[in-house]
PDB file of C-alpha atoms in Angstrom:
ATOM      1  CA  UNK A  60      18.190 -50.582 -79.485  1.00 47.00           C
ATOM      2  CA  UNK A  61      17.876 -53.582 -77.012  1.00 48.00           C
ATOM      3  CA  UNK A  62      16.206 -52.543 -73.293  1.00 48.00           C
ATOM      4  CA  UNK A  63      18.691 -52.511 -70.899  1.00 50.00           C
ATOM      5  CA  UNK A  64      17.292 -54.973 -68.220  1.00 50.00           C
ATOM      6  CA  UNK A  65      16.578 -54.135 -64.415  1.00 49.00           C
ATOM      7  CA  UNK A  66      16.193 -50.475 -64.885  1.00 50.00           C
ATOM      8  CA  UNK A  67      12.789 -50.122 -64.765  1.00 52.00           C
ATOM      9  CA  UNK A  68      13.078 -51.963 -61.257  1.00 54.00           C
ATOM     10  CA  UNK A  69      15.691 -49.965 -60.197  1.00 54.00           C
ATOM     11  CA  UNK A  70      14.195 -47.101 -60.694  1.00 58.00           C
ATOM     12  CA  UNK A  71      11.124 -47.742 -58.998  1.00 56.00           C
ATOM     13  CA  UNK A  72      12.955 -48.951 -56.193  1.00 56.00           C
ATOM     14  CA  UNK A  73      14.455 -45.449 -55.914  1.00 58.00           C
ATOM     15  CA  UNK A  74      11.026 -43.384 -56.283  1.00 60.00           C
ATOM     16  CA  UNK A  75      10.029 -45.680 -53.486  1.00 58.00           C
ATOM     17  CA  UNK A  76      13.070 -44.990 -51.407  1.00 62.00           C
ATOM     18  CA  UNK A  77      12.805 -41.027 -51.993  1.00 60.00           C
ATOM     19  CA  UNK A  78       9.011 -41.303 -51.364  1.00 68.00           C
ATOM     20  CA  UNK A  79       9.266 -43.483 -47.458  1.00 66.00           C
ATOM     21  CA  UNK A  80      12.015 -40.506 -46.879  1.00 65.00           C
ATOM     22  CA  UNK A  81       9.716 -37.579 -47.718  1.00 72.00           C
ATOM     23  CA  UNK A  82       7.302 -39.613 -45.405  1.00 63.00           C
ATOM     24  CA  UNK A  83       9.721 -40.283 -42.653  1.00 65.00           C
ATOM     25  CA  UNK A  84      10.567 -36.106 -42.430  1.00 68.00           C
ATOM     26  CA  UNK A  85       7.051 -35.626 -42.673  1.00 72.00           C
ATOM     27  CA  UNK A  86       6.164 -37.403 -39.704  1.00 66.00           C
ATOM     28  CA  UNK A  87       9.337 -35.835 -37.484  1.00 64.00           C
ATOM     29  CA  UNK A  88       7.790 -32.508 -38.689  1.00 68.00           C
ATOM     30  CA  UNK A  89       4.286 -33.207 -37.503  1.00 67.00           C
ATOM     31  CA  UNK A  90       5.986 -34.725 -34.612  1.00 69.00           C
ATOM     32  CA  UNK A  91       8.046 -31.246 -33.617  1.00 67.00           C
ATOM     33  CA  UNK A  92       4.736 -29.570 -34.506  1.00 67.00           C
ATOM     34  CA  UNK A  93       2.846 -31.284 -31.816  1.00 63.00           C
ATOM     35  CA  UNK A  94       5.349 -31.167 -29.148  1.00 63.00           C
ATOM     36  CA  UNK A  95       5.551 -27.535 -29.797  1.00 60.00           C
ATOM     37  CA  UNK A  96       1.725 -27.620 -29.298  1.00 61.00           C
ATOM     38  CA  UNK A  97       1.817 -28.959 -26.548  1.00 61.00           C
ATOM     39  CA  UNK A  98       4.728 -26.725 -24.834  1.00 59.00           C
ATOM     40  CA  UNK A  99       3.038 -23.782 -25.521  1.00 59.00           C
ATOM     41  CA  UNK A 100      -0.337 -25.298 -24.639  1.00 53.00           C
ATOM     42  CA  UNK A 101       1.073 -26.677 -20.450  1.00 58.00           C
ATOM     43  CA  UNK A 102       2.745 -22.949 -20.774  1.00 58.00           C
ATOM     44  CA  UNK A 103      -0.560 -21.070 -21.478  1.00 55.00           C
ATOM     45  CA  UNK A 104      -1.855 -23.575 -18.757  1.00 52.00           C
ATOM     46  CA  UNK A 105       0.416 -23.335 -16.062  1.00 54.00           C
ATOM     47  CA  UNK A 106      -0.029 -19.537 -16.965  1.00 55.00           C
ATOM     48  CA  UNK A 107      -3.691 -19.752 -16.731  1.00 65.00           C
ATOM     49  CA  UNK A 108      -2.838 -21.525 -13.557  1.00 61.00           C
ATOM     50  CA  UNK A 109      -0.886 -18.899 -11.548  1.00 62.00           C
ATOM     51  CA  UNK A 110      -3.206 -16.113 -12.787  1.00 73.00           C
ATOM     52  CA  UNK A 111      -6.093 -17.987 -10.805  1.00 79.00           C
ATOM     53  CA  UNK A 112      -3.959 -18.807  -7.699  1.00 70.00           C
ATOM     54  CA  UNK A 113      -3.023 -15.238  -7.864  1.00 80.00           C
ATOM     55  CA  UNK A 114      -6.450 -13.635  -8.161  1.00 87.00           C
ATOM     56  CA  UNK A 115      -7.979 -16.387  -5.393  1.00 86.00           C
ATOM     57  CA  UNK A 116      -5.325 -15.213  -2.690  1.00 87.00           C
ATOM     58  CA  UNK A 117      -5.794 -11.472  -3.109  1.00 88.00           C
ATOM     59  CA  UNK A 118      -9.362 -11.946  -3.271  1.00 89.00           C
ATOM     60  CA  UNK A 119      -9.229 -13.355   0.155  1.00 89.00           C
ATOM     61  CA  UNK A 120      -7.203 -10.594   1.115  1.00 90.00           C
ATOM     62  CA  UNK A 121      -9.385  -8.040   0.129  1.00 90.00           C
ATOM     63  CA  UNK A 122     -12.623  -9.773   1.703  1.00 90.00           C
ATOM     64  CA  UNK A 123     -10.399  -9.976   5.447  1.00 92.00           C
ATOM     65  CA  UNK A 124     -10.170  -6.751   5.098  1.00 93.00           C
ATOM     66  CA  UNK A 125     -14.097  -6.520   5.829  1.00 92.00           C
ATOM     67  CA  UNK A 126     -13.965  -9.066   7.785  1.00 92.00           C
ATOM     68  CA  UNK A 127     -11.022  -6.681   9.843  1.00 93.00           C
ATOM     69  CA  UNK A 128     -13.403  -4.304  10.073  1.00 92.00           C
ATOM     70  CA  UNK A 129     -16.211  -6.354  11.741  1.00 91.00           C
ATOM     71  CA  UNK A 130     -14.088  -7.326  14.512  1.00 92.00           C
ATOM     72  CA  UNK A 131     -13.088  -3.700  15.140  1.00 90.00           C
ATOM     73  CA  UNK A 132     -16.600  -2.699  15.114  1.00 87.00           C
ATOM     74  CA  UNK A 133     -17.535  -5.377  17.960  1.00 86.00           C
ATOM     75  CA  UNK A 134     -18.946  -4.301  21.204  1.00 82.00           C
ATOM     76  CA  UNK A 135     -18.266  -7.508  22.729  1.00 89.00           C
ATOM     77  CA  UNK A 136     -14.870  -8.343  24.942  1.00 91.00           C
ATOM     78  CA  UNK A 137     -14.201 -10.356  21.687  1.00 91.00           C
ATOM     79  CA  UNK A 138     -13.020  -7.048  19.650  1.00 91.00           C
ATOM     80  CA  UNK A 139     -10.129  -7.303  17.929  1.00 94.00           C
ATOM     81  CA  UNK A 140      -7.835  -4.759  19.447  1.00 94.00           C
ATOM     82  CA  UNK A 141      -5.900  -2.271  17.051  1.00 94.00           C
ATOM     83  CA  UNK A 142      -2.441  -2.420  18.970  1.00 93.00           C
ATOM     84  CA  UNK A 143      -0.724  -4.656  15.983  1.00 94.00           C
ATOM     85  CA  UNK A 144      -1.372  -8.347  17.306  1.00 95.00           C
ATOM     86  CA  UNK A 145      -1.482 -10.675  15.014  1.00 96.00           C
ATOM     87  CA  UNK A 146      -4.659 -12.424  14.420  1.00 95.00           C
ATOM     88  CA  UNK A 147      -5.286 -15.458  12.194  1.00 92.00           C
ATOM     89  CA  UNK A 148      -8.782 -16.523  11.301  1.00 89.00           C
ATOM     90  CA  UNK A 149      -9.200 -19.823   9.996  1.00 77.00           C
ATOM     91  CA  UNK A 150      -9.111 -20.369   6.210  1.00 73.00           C
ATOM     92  CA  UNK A 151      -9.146 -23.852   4.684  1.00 73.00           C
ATOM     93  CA  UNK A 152      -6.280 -24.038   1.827  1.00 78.00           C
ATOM     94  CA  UNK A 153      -4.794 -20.717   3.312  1.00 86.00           C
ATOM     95  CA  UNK A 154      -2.610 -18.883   5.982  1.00 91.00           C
ATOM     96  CA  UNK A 155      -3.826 -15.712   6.823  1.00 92.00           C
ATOM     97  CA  UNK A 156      -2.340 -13.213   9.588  1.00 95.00           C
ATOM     98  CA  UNK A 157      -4.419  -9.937  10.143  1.00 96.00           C
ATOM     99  CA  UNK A 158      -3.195  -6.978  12.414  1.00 96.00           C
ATOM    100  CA  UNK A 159      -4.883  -3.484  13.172  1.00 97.00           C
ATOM    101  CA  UNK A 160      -2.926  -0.138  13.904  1.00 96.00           C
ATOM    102  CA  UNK A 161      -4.445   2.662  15.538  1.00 95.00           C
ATOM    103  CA  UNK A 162      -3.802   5.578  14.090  1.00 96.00           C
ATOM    104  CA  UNK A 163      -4.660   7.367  17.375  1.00 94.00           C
ATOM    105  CA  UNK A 164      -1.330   8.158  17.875  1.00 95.00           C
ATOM    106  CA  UNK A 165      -0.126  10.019  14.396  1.00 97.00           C
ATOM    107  CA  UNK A 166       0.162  13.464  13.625  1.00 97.00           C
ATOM    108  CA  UNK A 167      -1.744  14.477  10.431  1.00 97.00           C
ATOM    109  CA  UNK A 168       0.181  17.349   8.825  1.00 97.00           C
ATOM    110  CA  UNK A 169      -2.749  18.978   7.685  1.00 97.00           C
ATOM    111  CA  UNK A 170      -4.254  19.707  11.046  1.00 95.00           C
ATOM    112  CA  UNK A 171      -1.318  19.625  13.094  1.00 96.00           C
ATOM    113  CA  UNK A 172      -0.642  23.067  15.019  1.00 95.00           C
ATOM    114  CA  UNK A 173       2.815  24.783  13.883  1.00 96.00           C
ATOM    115  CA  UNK A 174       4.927  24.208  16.840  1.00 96.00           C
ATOM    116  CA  UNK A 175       3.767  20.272  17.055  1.00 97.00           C
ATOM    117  CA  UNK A 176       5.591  20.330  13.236  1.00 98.00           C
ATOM    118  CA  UNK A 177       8.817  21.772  14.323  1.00 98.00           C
ATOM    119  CA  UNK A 178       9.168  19.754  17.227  1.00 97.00           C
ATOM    120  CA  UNK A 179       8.429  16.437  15.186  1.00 98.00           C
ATOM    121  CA  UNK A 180      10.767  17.820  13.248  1.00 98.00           C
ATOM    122  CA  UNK A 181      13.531  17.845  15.082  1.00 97.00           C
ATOM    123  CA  UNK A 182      12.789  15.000  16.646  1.00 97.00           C
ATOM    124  CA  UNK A 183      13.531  13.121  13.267  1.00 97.00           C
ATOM    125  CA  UNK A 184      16.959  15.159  12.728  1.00 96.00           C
ATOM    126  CA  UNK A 185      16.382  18.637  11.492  1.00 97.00           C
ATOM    127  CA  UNK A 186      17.956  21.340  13.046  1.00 97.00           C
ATOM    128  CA  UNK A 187      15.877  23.676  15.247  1.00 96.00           C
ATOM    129  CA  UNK A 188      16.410  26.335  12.349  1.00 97.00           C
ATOM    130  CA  UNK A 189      15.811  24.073   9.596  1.00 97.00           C
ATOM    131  CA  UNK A 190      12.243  22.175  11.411  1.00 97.00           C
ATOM    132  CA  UNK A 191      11.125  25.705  11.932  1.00 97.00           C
ATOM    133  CA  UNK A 192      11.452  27.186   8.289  1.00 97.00           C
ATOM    134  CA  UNK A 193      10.411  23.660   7.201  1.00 97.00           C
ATOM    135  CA  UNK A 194       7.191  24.155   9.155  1.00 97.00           C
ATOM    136  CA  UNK A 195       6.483  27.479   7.902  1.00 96.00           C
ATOM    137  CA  UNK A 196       6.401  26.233   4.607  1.00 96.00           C
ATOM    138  CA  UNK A 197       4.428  23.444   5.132  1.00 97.00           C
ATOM    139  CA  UNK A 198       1.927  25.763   6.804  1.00 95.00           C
ATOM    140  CA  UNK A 199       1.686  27.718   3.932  1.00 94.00           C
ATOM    141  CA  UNK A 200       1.472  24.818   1.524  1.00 95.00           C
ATOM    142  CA  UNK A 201      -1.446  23.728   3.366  1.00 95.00           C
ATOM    143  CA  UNK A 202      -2.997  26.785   3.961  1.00 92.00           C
ATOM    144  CA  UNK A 203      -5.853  28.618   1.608  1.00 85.00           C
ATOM    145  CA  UNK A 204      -4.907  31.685   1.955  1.00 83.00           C
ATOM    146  CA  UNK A 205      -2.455  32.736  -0.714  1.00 76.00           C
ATOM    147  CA  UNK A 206      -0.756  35.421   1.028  1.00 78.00           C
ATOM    148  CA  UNK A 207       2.219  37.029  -1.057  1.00 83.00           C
ATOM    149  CA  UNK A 208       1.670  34.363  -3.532  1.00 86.00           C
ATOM    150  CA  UNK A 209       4.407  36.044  -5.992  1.00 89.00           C
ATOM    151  CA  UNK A 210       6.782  36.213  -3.159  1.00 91.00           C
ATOM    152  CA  UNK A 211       6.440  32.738  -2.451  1.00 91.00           C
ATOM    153  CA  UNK A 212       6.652  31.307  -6.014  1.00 91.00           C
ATOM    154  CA  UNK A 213       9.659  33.499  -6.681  1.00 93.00           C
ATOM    155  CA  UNK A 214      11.512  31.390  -3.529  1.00 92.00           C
ATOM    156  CA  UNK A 215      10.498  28.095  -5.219  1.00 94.00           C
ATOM    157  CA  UNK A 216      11.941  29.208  -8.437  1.00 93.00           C
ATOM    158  CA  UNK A 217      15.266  30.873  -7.225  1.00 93.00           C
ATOM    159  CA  UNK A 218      15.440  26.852  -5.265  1.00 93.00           C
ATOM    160  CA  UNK A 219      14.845  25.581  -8.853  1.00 93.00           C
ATOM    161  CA  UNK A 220      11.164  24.046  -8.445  1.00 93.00           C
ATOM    162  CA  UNK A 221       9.203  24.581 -11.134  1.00 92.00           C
ATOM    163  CA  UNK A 222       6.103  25.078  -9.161  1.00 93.00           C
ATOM    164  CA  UNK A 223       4.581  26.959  -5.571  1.00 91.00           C
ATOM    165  CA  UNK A 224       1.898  25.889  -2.983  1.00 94.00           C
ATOM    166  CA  UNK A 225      -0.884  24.887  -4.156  1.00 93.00           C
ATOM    167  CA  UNK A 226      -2.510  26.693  -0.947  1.00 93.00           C
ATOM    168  CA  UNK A 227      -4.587  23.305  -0.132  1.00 94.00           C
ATOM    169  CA  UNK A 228      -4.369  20.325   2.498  1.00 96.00           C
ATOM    170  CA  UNK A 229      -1.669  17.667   1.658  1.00 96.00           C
ATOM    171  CA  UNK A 230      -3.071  14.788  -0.775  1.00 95.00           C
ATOM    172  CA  UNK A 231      -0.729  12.162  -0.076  1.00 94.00           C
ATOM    173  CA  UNK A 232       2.546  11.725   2.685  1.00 95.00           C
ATOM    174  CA  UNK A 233       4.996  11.980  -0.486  1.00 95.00           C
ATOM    175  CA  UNK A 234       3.817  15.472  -1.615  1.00 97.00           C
ATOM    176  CA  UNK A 235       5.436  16.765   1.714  1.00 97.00           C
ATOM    177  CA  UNK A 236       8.463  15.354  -0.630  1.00 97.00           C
ATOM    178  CA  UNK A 237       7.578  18.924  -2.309  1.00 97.00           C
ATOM    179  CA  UNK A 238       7.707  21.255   0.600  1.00 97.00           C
ATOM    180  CA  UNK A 239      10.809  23.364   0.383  1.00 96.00           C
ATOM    181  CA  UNK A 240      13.626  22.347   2.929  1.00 96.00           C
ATOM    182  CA  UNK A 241      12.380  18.839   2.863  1.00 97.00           C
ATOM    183  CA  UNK A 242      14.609  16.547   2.328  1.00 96.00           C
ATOM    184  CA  UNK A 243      14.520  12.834   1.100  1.00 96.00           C
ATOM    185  CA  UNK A 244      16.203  11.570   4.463  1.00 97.00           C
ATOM    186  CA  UNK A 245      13.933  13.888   6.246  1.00 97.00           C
ATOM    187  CA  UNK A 246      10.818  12.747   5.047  1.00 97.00           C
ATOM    188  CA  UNK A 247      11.631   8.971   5.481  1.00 97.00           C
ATOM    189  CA  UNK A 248      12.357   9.508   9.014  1.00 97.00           C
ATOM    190  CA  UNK A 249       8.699  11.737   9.564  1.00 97.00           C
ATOM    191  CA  UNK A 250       6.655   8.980   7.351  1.00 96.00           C
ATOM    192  CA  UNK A 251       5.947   6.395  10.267  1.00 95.00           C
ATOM    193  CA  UNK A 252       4.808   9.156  12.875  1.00 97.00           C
ATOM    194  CA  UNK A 253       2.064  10.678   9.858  1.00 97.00           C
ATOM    195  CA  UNK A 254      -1.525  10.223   8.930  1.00 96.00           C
ATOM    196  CA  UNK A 255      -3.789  11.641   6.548  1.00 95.00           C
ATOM    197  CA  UNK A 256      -6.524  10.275   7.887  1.00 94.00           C
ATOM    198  CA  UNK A 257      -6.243  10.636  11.618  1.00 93.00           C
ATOM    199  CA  UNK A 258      -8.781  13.208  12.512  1.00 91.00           C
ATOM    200  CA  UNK A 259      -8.032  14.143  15.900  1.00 91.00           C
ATOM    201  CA  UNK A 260      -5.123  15.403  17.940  1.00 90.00           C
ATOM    202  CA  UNK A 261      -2.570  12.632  18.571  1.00 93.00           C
ATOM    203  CA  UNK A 262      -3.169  10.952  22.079  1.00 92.00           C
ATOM    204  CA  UNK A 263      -0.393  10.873  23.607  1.00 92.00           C
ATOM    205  CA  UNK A 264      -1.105   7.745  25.701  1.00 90.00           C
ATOM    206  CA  UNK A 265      -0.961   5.605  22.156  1.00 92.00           C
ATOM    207  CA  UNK A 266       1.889   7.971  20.308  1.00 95.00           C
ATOM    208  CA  UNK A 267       5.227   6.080  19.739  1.00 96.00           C
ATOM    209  CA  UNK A 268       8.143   7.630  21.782  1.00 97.00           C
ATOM    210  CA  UNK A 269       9.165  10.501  19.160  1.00 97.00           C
ATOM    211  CA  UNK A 270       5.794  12.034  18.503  1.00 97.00           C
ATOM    212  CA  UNK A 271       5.193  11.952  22.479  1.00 96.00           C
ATOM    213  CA  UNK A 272       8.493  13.938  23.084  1.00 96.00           C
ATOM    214  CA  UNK A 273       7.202  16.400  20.058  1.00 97.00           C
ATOM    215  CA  UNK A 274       4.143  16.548  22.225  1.00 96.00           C
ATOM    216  CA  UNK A 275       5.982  17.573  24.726  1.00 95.00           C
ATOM    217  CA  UNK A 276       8.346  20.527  23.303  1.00 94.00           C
ATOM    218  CA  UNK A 277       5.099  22.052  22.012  1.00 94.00           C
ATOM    219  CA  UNK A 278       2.926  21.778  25.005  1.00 91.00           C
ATOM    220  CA  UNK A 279       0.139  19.456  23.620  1.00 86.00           C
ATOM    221  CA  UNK A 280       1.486  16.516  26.745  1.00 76.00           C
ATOM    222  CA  UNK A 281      -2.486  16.343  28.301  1.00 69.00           C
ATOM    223  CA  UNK A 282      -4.328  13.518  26.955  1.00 68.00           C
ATOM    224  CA  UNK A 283      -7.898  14.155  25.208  1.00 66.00           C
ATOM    225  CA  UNK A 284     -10.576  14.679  27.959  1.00 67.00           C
ATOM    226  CA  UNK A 285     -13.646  13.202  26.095  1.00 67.00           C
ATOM    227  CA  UNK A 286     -17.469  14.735  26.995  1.00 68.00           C
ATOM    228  CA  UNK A 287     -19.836  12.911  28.473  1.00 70.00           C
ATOM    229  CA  UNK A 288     -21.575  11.030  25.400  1.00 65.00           C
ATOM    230  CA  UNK A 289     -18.526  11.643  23.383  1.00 65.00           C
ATOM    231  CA  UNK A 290     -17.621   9.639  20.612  1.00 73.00           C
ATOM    232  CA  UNK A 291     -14.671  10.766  18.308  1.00 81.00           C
ATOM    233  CA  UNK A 292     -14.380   9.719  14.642  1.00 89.00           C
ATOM    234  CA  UNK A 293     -10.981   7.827  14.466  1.00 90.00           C
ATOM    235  CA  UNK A 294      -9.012   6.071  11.587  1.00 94.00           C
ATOM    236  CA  UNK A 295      -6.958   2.449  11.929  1.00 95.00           C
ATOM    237  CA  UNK A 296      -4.426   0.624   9.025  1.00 96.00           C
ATOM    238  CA  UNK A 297      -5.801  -3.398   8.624  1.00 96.00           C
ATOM    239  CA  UNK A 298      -2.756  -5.377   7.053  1.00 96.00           C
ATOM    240  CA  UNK A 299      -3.128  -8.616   5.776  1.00 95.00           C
ATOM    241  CA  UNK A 300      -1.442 -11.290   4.406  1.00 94.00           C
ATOM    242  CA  UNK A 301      -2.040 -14.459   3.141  1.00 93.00           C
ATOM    243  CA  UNK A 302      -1.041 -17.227   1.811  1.00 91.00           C
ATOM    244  CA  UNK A 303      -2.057 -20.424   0.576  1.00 88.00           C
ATOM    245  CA  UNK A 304      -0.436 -24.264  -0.225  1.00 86.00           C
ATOM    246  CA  UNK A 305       0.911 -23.423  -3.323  1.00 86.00           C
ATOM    247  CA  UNK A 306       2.571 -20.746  -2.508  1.00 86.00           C
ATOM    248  CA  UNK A 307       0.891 -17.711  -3.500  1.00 90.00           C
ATOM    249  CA  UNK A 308       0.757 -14.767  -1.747  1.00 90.00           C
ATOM    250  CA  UNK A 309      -1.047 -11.207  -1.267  1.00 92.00           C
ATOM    251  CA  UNK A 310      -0.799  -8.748   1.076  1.00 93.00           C
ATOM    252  CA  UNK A 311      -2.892  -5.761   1.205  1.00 93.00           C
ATOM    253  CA  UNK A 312      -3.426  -2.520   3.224  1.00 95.00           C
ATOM    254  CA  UNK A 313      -6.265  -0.474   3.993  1.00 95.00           C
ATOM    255  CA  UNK A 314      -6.729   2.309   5.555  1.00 95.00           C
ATOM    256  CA  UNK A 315      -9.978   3.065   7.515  1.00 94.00           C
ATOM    257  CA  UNK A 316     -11.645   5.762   8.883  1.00 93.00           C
ATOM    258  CA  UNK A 317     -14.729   5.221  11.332  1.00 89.00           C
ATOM    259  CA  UNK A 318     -17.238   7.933  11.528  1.00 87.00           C
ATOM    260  CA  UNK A 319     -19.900   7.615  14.601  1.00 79.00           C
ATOM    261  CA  UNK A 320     -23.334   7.623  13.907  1.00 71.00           C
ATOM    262  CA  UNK A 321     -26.070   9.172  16.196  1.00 61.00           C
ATOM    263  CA  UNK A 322     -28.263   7.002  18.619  1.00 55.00           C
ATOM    264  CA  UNK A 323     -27.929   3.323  18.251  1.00 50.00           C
ATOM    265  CA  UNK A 324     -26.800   3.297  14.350  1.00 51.00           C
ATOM    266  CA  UNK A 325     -23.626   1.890  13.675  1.00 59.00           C
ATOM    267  CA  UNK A 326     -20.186   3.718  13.290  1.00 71.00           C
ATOM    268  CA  UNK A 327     -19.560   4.732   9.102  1.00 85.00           C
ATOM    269  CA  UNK A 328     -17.101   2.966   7.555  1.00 89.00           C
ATOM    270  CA  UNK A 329     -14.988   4.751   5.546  1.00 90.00           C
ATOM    271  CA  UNK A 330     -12.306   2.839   3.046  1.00 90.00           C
ATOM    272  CA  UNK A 331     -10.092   6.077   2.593  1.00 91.00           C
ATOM    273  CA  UNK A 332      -7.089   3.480   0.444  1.00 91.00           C
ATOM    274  CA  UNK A 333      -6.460  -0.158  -0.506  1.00 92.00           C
ATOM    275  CA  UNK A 334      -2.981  -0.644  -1.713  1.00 91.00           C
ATOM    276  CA  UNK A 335      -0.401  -3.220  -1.732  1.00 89.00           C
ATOM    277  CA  UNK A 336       2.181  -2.887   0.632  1.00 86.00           C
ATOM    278  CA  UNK A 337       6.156  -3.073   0.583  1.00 72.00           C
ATOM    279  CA  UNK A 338       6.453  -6.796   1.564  1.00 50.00           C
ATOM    280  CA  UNK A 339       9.505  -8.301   3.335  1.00 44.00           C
TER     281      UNK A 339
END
């Protein structure tokens, strides 16, 4: 049989075709291959990125708070005073603002006589009723004596709490949460006037307006009469915030208690809690 002529081209002419295709979607694969790549690679960069700017702002955060403290421990007209100004050291590539809050002025629930309680109390809303019961209990909740332990956890249970006093000084502002005939609206109103920390009786020179008229109901109006020599461990909240140019942020609180040290040593610093605050 004769050879049909021009196949053999043809057909090589196809192969070729088929083969500069199989080329062609190689390439546009290779080609989506890198640009996905490089997405995720400028992701896991810009990711890198903000990790960095993060951890640089709240590192500077953290280190004003020592700072904070220095300038509260000065002896010079230069202190920094602890009434809430706002203070802002200079910090290339950042905006910082620093303030200090006495604590002078708080009532700590752990140390605070009875009738101070009820009066607070009511001076956030409760009834006179309801701020003294309220009181009782937290004095018993803080308390180490047990008393009629059964009694008491048989009144917790019959309010449906699974639990009773632990007979032991309040851990944290929130566990007063726990107290029975504390309520949620309650203890939001009480939270600005309290401190854990505060060691003293509330001075009534530096209280806010509601814990100086609970002063008052319970008789506790005379301001602290300090010894000759005396010098009184006190607590302060540093809150800072900064920020720098591209646009990160941290804030951070800490609360710190000062501890006087005999003769000419310095005062001991105390960091009783570092946390993050609830921001704007």
């Amino acid at each position: 049989m004769a050879a049909q002529p021009g196949r053999k081209g043809g057909n090589a002419r196809g192969q070729g075709g088929f083969a500069l295709l199989i080329v062609l979607w190689t390439l546009v694969g290779l080609s989506l291959l890198v640009s996905v790549v490089l997405a995720v690679a400028g992701s896991a960069l810009r990711g890198t990125s903000a990790l960095r700017g993060a951890a640089q702002v709240q590192a500077l955060a953290e280190g004003e708070i020592w700072d904070a403290v220095f300038h509260a421990l000065d002896r010079s007209p230069a202190r920094w005073a602890m009434d809430g100004r706002a203070y802002t050291p200079g910090m290339q590539g950042a905006a910082m603002t620093v303030r200090l809050f006495d604590e002078a002025g708080l009532v700590n629930p752990n140390t605070a006589p009875r009738a101070l309680l009820v009066a607070l109390l009511h001076g956030c809303g409760a009834t006179p009723a309801q701020a003294a019961d309220i009181a009782a209990n937290m004095a018993q909740w803080r308390s180490s004596a047990a008393g009629n332990a059964a009694a008491t956890r048989q009144r917790y249970l019959v309010a449906g709490r699974g639990y009773s006093p632990p007979y032991g000084a309040f851990q944290s502002v929130e566990e007063l949460g726990l107290v029975l005939g504390m309520t949620p609206r309650l203890l939001q109103a009480l939270r600005p006037h309290l401190s854990l920390t505060q060691p003293n009786d509330p001075d009534i020179g530096l209280a806010d307006p509601v814990v100086r008229q609970a002063l008052r109901e319970a008789g506790l109006f005379m301001p602290h009469q300090p010894l000759p020599g005396e010098v009184r461990p006190r607590s302060f909240v540093v809150l800072v915030d900064v920020r720098d140019t591209q646009g990160y942020r941290a804030m951070r609180e800490a609360t710190i208690l000062l501890t006087p040290a005999a003769g000419t040593l310095a005062d001991g610093v105390h960091v009783v809690r570092i946390r993050t605050p609830d921001g704007p």
